[in-house]
mmCIF file of C-alpha atoms and ligand atoms in Angstrom:
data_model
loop_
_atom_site.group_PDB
_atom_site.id
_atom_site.type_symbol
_atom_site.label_atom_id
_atom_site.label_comp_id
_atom_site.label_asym_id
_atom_site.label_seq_id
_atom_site.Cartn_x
_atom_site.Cartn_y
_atom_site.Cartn_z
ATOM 1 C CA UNK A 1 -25.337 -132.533 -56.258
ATOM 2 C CA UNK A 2 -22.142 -132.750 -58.285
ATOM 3 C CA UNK A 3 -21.862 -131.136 -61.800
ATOM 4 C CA UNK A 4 -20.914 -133.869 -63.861
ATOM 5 C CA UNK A 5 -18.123 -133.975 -66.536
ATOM 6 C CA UNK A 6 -20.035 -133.969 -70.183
ATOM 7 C CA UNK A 7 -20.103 -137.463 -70.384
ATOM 8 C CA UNK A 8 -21.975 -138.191 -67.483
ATOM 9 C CA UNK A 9 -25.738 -137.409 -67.222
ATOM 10 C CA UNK A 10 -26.515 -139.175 -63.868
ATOM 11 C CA UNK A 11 -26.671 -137.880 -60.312
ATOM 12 C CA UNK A 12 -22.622 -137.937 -58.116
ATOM 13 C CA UNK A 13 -21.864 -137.954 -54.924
ATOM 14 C CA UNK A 14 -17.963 -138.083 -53.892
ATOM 15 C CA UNK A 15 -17.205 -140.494 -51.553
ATOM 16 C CA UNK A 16 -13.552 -140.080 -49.922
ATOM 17 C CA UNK A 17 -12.024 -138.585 -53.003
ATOM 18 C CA UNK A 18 -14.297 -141.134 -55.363
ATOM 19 C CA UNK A 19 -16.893 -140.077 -57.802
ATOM 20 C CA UNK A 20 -19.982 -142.445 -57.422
ATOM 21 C CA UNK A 21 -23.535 -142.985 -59.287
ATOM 22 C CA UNK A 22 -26.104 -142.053 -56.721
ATOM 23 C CA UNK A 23 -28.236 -145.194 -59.109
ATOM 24 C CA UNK A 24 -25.866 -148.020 -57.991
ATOM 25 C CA UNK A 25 -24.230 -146.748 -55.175
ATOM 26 C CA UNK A 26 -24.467 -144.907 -51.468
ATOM 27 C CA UNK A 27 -22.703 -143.414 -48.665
ATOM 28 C CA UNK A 28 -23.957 -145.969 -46.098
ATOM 29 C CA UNK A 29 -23.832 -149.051 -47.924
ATOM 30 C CA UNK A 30 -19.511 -148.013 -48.970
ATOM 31 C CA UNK A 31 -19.380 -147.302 -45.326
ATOM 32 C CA UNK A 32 -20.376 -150.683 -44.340
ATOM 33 C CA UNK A 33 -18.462 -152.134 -47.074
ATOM 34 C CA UNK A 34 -15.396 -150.479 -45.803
ATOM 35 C CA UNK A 35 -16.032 -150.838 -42.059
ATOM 36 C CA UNK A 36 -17.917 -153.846 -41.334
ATOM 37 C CA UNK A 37 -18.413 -156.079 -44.600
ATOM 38 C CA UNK A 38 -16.692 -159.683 -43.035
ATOM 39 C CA UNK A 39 -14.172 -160.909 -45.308
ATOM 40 C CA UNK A 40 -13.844 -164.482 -44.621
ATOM 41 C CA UNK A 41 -10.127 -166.467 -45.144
ATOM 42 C CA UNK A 42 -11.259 -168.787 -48.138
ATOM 43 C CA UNK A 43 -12.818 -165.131 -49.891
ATOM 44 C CA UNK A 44 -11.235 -164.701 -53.494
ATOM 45 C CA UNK A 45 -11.606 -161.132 -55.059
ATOM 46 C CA UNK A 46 -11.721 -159.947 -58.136
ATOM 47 C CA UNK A 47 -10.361 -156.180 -58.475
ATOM 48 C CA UNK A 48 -9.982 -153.864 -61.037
ATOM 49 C CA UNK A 49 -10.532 -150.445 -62.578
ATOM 50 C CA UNK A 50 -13.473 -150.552 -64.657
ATOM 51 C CA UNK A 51 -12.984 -152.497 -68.501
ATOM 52 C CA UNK A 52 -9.615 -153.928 -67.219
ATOM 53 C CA UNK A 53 -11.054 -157.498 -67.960
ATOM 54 C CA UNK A 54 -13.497 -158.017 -64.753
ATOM 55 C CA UNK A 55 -15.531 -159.768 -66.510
ATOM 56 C CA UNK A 56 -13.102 -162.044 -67.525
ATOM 57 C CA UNK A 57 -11.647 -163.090 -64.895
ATOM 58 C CA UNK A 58 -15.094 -163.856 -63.129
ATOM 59 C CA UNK A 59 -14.929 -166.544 -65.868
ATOM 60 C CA UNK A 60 -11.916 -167.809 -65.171
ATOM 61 C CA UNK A 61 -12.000 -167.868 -61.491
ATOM 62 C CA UNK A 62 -15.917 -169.230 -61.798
ATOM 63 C CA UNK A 63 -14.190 -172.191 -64.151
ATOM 64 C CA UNK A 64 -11.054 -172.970 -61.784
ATOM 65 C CA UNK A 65 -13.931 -172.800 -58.752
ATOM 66 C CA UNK A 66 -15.517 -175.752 -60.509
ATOM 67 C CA UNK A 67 -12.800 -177.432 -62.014
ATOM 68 C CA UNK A 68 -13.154 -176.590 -65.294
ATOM 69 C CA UNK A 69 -17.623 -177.264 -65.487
ATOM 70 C CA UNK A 70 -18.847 -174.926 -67.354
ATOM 71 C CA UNK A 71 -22.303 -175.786 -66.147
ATOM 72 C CA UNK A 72 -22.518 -172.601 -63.687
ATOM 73 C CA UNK A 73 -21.105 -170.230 -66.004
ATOM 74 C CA UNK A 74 -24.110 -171.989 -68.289
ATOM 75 C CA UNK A 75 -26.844 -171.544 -65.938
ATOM 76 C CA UNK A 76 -26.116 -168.532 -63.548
ATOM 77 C CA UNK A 77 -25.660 -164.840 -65.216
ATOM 78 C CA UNK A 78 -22.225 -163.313 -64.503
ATOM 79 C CA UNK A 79 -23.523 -160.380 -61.867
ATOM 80 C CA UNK A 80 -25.030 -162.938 -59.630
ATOM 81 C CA UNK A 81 -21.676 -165.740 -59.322
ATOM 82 C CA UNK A 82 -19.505 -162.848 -58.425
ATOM 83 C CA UNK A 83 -21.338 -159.900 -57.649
ATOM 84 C CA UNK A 84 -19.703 -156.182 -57.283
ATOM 85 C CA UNK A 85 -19.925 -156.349 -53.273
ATOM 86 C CA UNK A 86 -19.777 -152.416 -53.157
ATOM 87 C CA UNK A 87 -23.208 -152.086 -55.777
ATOM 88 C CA UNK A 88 -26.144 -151.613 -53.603
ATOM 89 C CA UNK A 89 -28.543 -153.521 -56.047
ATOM 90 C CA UNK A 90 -26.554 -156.456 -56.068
ATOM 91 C CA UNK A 91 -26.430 -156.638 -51.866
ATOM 92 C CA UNK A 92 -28.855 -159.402 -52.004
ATOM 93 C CA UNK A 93 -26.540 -161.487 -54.217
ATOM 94 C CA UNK A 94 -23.958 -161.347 -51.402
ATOM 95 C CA UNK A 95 -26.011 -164.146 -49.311
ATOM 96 C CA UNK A 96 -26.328 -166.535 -52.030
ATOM 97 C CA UNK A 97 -22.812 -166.903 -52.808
ATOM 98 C CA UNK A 98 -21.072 -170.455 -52.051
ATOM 99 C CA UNK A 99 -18.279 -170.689 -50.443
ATOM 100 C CA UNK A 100 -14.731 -169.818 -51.553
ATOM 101 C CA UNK A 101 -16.793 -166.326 -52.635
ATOM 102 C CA UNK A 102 -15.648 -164.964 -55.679
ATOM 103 C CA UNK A 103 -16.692 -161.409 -55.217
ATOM 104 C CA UNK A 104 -16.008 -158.634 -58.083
ATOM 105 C CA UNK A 105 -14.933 -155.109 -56.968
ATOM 106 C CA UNK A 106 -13.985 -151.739 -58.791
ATOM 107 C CA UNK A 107 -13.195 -150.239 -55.188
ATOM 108 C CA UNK A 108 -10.232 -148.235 -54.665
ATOM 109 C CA UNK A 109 -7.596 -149.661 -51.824
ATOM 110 C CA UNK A 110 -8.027 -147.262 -49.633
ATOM 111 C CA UNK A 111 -12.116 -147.858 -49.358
ATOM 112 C CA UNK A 112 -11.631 -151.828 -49.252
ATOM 113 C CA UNK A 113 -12.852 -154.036 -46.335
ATOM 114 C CA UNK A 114 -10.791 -153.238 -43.390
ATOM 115 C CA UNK A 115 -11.220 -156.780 -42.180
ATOM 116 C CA UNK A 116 -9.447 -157.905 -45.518
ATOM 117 C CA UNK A 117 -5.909 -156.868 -43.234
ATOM 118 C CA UNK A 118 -6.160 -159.651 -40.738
ATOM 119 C CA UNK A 119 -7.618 -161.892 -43.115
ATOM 120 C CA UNK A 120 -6.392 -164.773 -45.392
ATOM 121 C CA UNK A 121 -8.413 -164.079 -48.569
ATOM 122 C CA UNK A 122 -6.996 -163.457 -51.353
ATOM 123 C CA UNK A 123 -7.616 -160.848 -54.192
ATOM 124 C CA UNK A 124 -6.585 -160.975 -57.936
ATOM 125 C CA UNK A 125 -6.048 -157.196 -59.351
ATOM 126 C CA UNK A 126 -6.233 -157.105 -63.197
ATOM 127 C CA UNK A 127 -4.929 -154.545 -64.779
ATOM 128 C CA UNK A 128 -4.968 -152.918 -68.630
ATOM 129 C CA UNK A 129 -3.124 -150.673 -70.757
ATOM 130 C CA UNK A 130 -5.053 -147.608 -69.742
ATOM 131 C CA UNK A 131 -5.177 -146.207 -73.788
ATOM 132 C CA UNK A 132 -7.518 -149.624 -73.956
ATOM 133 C CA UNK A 133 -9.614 -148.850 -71.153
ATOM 134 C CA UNK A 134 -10.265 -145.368 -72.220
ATOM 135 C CA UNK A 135 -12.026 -146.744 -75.820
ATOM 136 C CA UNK A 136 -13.412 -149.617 -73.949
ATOM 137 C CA UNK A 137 -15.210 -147.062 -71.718
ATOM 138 C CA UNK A 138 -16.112 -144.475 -74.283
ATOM 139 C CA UNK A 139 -17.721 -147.354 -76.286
ATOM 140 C CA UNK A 140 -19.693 -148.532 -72.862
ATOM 141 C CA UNK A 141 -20.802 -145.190 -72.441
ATOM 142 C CA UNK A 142 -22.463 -144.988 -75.754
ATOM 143 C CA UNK A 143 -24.770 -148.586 -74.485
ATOM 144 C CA UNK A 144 -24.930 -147.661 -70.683
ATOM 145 C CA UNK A 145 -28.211 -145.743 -69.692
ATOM 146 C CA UNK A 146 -25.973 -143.159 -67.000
ATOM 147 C CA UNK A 147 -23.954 -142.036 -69.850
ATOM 148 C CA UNK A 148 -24.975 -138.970 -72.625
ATOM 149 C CA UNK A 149 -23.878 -139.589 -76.536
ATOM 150 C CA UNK A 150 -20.292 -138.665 -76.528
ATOM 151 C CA UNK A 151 -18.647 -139.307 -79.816
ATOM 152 C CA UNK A 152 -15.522 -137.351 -79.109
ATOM 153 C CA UNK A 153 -12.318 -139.149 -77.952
ATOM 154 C CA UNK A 154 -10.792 -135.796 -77.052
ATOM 155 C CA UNK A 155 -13.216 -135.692 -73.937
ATOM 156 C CA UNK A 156 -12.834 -139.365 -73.120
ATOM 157 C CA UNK A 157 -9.018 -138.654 -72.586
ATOM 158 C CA UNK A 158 -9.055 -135.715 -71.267
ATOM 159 C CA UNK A 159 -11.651 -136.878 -68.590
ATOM 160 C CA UNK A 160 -9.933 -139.897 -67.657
ATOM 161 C CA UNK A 161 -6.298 -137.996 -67.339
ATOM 162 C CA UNK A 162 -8.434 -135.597 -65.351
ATOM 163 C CA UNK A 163 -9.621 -138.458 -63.296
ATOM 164 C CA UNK A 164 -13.627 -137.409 -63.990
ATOM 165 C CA UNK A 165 -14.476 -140.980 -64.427
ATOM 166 C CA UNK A 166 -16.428 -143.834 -62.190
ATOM 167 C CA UNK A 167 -13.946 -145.082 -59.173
ATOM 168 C CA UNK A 168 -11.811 -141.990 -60.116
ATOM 169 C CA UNK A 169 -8.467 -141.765 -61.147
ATOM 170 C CA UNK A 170 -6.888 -144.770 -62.514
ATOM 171 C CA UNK A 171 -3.128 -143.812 -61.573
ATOM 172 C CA UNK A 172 -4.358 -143.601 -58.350
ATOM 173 C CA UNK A 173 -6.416 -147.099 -58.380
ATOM 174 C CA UNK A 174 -3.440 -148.501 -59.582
ATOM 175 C CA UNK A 175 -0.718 -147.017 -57.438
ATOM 176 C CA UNK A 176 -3.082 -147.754 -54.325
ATOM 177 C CA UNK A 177 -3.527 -151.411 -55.165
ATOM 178 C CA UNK A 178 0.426 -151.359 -56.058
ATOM 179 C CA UNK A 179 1.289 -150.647 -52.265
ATOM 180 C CA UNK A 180 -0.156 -154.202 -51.857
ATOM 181 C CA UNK A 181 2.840 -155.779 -54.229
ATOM 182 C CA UNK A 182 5.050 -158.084 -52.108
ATOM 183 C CA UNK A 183 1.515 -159.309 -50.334
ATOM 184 C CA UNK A 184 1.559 -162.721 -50.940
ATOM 185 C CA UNK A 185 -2.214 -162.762 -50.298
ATOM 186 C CA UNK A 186 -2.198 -160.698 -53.850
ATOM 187 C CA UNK A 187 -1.659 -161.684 -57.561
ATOM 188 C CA UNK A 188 -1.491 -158.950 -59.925
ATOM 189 C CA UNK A 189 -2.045 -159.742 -63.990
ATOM 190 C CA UNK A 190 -2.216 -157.619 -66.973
ATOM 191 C CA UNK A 191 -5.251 -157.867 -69.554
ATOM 192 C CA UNK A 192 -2.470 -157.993 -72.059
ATOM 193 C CA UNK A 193 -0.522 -160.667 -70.056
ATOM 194 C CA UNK A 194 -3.726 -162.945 -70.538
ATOM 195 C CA UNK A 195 -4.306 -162.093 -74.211
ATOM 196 C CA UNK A 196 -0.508 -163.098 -74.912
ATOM 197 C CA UNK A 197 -0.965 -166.310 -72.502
ATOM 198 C CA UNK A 198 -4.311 -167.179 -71.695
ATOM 199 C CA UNK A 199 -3.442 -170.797 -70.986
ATOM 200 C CA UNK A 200 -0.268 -170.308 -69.033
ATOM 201 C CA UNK A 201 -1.668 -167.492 -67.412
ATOM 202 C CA UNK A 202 -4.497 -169.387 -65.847
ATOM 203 C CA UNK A 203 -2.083 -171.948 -64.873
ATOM 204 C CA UNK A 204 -0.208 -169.305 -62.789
ATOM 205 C CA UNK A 205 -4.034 -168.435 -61.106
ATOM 206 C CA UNK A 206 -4.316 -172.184 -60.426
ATOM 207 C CA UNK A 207 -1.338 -171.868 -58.098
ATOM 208 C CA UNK A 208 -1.975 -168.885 -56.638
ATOM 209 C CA UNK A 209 -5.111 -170.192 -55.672
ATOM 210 C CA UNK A 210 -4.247 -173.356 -54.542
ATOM 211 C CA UNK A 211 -5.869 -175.278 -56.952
ATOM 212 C CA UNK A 212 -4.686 -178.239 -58.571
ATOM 213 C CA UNK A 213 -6.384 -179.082 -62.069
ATOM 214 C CA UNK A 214 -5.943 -181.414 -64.681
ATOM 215 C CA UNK A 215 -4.358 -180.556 -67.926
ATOM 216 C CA UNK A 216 -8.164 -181.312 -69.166
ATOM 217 C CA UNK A 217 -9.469 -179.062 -66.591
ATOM 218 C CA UNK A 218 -7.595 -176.281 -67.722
ATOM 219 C CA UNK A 219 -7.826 -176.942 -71.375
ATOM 220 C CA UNK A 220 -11.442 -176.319 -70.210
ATOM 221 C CA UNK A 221 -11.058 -173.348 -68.195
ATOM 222 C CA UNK A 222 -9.078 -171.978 -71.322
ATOM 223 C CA UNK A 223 -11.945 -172.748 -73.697
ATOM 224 C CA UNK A 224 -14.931 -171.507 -71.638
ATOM 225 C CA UNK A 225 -13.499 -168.009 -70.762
ATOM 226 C CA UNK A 226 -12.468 -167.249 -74.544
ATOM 227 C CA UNK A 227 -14.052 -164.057 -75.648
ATOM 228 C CA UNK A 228 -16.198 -165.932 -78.398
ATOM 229 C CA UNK A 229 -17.531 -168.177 -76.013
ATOM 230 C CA UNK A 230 -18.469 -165.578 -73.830
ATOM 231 C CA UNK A 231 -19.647 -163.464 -76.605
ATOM 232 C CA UNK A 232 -21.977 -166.348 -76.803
ATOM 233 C CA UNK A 233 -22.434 -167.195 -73.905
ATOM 234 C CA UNK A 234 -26.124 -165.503 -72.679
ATOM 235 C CA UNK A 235 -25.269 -165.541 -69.119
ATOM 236 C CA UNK A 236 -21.822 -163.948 -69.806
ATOM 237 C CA UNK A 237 -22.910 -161.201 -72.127
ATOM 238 C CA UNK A 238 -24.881 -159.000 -70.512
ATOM 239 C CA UNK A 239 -27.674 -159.555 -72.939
ATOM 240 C CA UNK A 240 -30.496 -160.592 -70.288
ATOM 241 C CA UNK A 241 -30.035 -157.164 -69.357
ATOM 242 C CA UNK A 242 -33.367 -154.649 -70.415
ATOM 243 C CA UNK A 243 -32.270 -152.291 -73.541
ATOM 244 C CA UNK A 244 -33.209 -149.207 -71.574
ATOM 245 C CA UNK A 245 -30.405 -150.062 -69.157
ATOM 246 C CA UNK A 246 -27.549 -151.379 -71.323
ATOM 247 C CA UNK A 247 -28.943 -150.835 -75.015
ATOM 248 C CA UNK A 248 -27.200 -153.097 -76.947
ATOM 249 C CA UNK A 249 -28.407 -152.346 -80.340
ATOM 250 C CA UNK A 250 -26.044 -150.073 -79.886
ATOM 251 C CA UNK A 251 -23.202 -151.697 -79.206
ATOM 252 C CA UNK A 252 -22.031 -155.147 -77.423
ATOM 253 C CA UNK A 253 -20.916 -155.250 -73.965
ATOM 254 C CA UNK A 254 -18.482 -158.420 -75.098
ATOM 255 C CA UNK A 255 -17.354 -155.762 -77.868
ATOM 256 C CA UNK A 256 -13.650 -156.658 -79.787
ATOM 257 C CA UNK A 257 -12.214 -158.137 -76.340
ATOM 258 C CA UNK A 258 -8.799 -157.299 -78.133
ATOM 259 C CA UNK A 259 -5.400 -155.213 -76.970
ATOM 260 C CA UNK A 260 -4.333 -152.063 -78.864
ATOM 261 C CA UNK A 261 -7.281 -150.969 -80.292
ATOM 262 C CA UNK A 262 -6.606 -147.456 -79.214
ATOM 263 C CA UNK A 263 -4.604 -147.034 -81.851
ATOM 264 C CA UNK A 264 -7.697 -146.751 -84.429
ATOM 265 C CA UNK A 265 -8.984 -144.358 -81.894
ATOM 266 C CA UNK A 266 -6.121 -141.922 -80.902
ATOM 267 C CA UNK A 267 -4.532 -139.387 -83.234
ATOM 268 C CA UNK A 268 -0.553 -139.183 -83.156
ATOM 269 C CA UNK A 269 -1.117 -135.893 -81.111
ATOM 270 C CA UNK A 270 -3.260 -137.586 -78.606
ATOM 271 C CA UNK A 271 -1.279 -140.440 -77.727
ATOM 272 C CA UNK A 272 1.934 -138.354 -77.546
ATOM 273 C CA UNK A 273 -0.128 -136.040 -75.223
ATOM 274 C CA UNK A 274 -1.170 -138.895 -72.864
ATOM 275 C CA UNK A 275 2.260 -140.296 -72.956
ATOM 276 C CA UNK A 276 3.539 -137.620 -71.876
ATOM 277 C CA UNK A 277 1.211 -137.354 -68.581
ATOM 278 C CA UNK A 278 1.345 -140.948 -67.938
ATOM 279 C CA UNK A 279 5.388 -140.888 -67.949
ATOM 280 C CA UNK A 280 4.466 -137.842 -65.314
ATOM 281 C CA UNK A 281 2.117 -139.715 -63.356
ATOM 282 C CA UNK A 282 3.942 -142.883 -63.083
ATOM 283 C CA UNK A 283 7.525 -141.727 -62.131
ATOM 284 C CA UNK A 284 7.268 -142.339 -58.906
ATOM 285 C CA UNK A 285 6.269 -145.867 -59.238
ATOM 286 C CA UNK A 286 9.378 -148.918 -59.286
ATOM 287 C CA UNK A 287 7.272 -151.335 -61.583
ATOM 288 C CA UNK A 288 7.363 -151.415 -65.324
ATOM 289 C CA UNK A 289 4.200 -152.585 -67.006
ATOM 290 C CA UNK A 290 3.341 -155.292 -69.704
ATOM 291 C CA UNK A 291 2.027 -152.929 -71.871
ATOM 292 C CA UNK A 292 5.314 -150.574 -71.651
ATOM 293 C CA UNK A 293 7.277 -153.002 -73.528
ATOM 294 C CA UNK A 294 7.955 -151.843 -77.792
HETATM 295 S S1 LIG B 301 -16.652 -153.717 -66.541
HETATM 296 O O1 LIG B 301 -17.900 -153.088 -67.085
HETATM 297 O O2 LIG B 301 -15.783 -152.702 -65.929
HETATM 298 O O3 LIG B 301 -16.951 -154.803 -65.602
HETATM 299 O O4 LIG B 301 -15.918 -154.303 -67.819
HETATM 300 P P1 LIG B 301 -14.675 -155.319 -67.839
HETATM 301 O O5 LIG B 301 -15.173 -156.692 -67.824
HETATM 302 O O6 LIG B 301 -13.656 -154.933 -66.838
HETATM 303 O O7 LIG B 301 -14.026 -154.989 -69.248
HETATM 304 C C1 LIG B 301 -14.739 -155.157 -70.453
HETATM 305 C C2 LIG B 301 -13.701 -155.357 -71.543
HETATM 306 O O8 LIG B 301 -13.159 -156.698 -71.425
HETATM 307 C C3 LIG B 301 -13.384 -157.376 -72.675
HETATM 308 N N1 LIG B 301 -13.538 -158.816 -72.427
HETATM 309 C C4 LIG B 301 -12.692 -159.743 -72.914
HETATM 310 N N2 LIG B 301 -11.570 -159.632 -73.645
HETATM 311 C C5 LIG B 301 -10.950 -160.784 -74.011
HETATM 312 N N3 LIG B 301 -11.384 -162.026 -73.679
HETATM 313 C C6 LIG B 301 -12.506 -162.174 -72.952
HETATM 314 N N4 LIG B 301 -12.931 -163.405 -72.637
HETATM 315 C C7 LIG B 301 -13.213 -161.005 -72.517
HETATM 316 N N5 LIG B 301 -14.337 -160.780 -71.790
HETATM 317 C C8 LIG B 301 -14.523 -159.438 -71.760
HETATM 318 C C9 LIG B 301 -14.627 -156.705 -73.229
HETATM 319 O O9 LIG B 301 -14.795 -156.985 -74.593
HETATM 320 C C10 LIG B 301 -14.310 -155.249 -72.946
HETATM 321 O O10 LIG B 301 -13.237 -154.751 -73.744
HETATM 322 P P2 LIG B 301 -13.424 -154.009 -75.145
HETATM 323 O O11 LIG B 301 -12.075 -153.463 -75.479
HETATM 324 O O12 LIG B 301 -14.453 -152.940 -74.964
HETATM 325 O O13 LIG B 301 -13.844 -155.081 -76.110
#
């Protein structure tokens, strides 16, 4: 078994370079994933490092499914319209879907369906200012059963520039899915691109996906995936899940939904410190990011 990094109480196992919980996930059921999951052509997924705004987008693509009725993201919880294909406990799930799919994933390129190469699908890779994910994960791990109390930011950061975290290193997740870029089978959006322009950036998803919608249907699409609806919104929220697995007394899943809120969190030093890797880490990559800009 592998020791875990402080913040992590649960039982690992490393899967190709990955860190997984043995709780959700296993070596067989990745392997099938990976080598003989079928992907079919009208398949939409939804990628991202985890707290990049997965949940969000199930919304969204959920509402632009249905043309803007709400009445499935009303009536059937978030984890069962667009499951995490790689989770074992949501395998079942996978059979019930309706066709186009709309199937969630965390995974790493380089462990994704093989099938998706020959394929038509399409996949929609969100991405967010990683400063943002790192509080938006140290909060979850203060309401998430697999994590121990951490209350230090220090260890958060230094963790997730380490790459101790779930679906490993996030420069990695991101310059493995950024191969992909020229794909026209891909559409890659920034949390922070949809904060600035939810409206206009769901009208770019429309056409992406092929879908034609009224201005109504959007306008609806728009209004049903805002983060107060989905705050209250109980088959959005999380909160049909048991308190001893996500313990929301705690703290809400559907917490501040907001961009830049590392800056109550880091210190000067810290965010100097992480700049300073990230430049590092991200030389090598020809793509500037949303959240880059001053
Ligand atoms: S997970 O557990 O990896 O699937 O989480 P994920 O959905 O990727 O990310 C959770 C963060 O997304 C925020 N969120 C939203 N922000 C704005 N608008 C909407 N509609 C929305 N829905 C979810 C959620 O609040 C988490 O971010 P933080 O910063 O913690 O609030």
């Amino acid at each position: 078994m592998l020791q875990s990094p402080a913040n992590m109480s649960f039982d690992q196992f490393m899967h190709k370079g990955i860190r997984f919980a043995q709780k959700f996930y296993s070596e067989d059921h990745l392997n099938f994933i990976e080598n003989e999951f079928e992907v079919f052509d009208d398949d939409v997924y939804n990628v991202t490092f985890p707290k990049s705004g997965t949940n969000w987008m199930i919304e969204m693509l959920n509402l632009i499914k249905n043309d803007g009725d709400p009445t499935i993201i009303h009536t059937v919880p978030i984890f069962e319209r667009s499951p995490w294909f790689e989770t074992v406990p949501f395998k079942d799930q996978m059979d019930k879907l309706t066709r186009p799919r709309i199937i969630s994933s965390h995974l790493p390129c380089h462990l994704f369906p093989k099938s998706f190469s020959k394929s038509k699908a399409k996949i929609v890779y969100t991405m967010r200012n990683p400063k943002d994910v790192i509080v938006s994960l140290y909060h979850f791990s203060k309401i998430l059963f697999l994590f121990q109390e951490n209350d230090n930011v220090q260890k958060s950061i230094e963790d997730f520039l380490e790459g101790n975290t779930m679906f490993g290193s996030w420069f990695d997740h991101i310059k493995g899915w950024m191969q992909m870029k020229g794909d026209s089978r891909v559409f890659f959006i920034t949390y922070e691109e949809l904060q600035k322009d939810h409206r206009g950036s769901v009208v770019r998803l429309c056409k992406f996906l092929g879908k034609e919608l009224t201005d109504a249907q959007i306008d609806s699409v728009v209004q049903h995936s805002s983060f107060s609806s989905m705050k209250d919104n109980k088959m959005s929220n999380w909160s049909q899940l048991p308190s001893d697995v996500l313990d929301q007394t705690k703290g809400s899943f559907m917490r501040k939904g907001v961009s830049g809120d590392w800056k109550n969190h880091f210190t000067v030093a810290q965010s100097e410190y992480f700049d300073k890797v990230y430049q590092e880490r991200m030389k090598d990559l020809d793509t500037s990011f949303f959240w880059e800009q001053k």
